[in-house]
């Protein structure tokens, strides 16, 4: 339908047909535009599955098959070439409509928004997502409602030298830097109830977490190692969620 205005990965708005035959507008992200190619798309899938189970507000995720005939019909040369060079399975999110706007520094965390904002901050901290920051919020807002998007940079802890886990003292030190997370300033000094956050993480079973990996298509086979690393991080964080929350509290004090 058109290129999206924002997004360094070069996403496009595509009218897709579901297996049921229904049509839906989907924001499609192709492997060629991502830093880690298929591994980045795998991070999107795992992040979406985890966020849904944690009750976080994300757009409905999809795997999108890029048919060669469709690719050949795209009039925009840049996007036609981008899709042609990509894995034929892409990642997509249902297009968010209805007067949502991008989060800005002027937005405040209301009392109604507080539980979701705190849960999202914990989610990003644990999955090592560096990409919800001032200037690139990856968060849409409408009143007290938010929608979080774009998690392709998460679970990259295996690429970080001297990485510290989020349940270790100092493991979230980077989040102490002003502007590195859009919600930190608004959460500092607030009375946050961590009980729902803790329960949501503890309720994740090994079998359920394994299903996240099964949701990653076999066509992204080169991402196998990063998928295993992501699933292990989730399991370890669940098993150490109290220590994770202690570290989160420390950076929000």
Tab-separated table of N, CA and C in Angstrom, residues 109 114 117-118 121 183-192 252:
chain	number	residue	atom	x	y	z
A	109	UNK	N	3.024	9.701	32.370
A	109	UNK	CA	2.472	8.408	32.765
A	109	UNK	C	1.379	8.657	33.801
A	114	UNK	N	0.041	3.587	34.582
A	114	UNK	CA	1.183	3.180	35.398
A	114	UNK	C	1.456	1.673	35.380
A	117	UNK	N	2.952	0.711	31.972
A	117	UNK	CA	4.267	1.321	31.771
A	117	UNK	C	5.326	0.607	32.593
A	118	UNK	N	4.999	0.257	33.832
A	118	UNK	CA	5.947	-0.452	34.685
A	118	UNK	C	6.238	-1.845	34.137
A	121	UNK	N	8.472	-1.513	31.103
A	121	UNK	CA	9.850	-1.214	31.514
A	121	UNK	C	10.552	-2.489	31.978
A	183	UNK	N	10.122	5.461	29.648
A	183	UNK	CA	9.283	5.436	30.849
A	183	UNK	C	10.063	5.659	32.145
A	184	UNK	N	11.382	5.606	32.110
A	184	UNK	CA	12.132	5.623	33.371
A	184	UNK	C	11.848	6.877	34.189
A	185	UNK	N	11.958	8.043	33.575
A	185	UNK	CA	11.779	9.286	34.329
A	185	UNK	C	10.390	9.348	34.952
A	186	UNK	N	9.378	8.896	34.210
A	186	UNK	CA	8.015	8.955	34.720
A	186	UNK	C	7.699	7.900	35.764
A	187	UNK	N	8.522	6.854	35.846
A	187	UNK	CA	8.312	5.798	36.840
A	187	UNK	C	9.085	6.042	38.133
A	188	UNK	N	10.116	6.851	38.053
A	188	UNK	CA	10.957	7.078	39.222
A	188	UNK	C	10.154	7.730	40.351
A	189	UNK	N	10.268	7.165	41.524
A	189	UNK	CA	9.585	7.713	42.692
A	189	UNK	C	8.116	7.362	42.790
A	190	UNK	N	7.585	6.564	41.823
A	190	UNK	CA	6.173	6.206	41.854
A	190	UNK	C	5.960	4.935	42.684
A	191	UNK	N	4.757	4.799	43.231
A	191	UNK	CA	4.396	3.600	43.992
A	191	UNK	C	3.954	2.522	43.004
A	192	UNK	N	4.851	1.618	42.682
A	192	UNK	CA	4.595	0.578	41.675
A	192	UNK	C	4.317	-0.748	42.369
A	252	UNK	N	15.162	2.549	39.354
A	252	UNK	CA	14.025	3.473	39.383
A	252	UNK	C	13.948	4.257	40.705
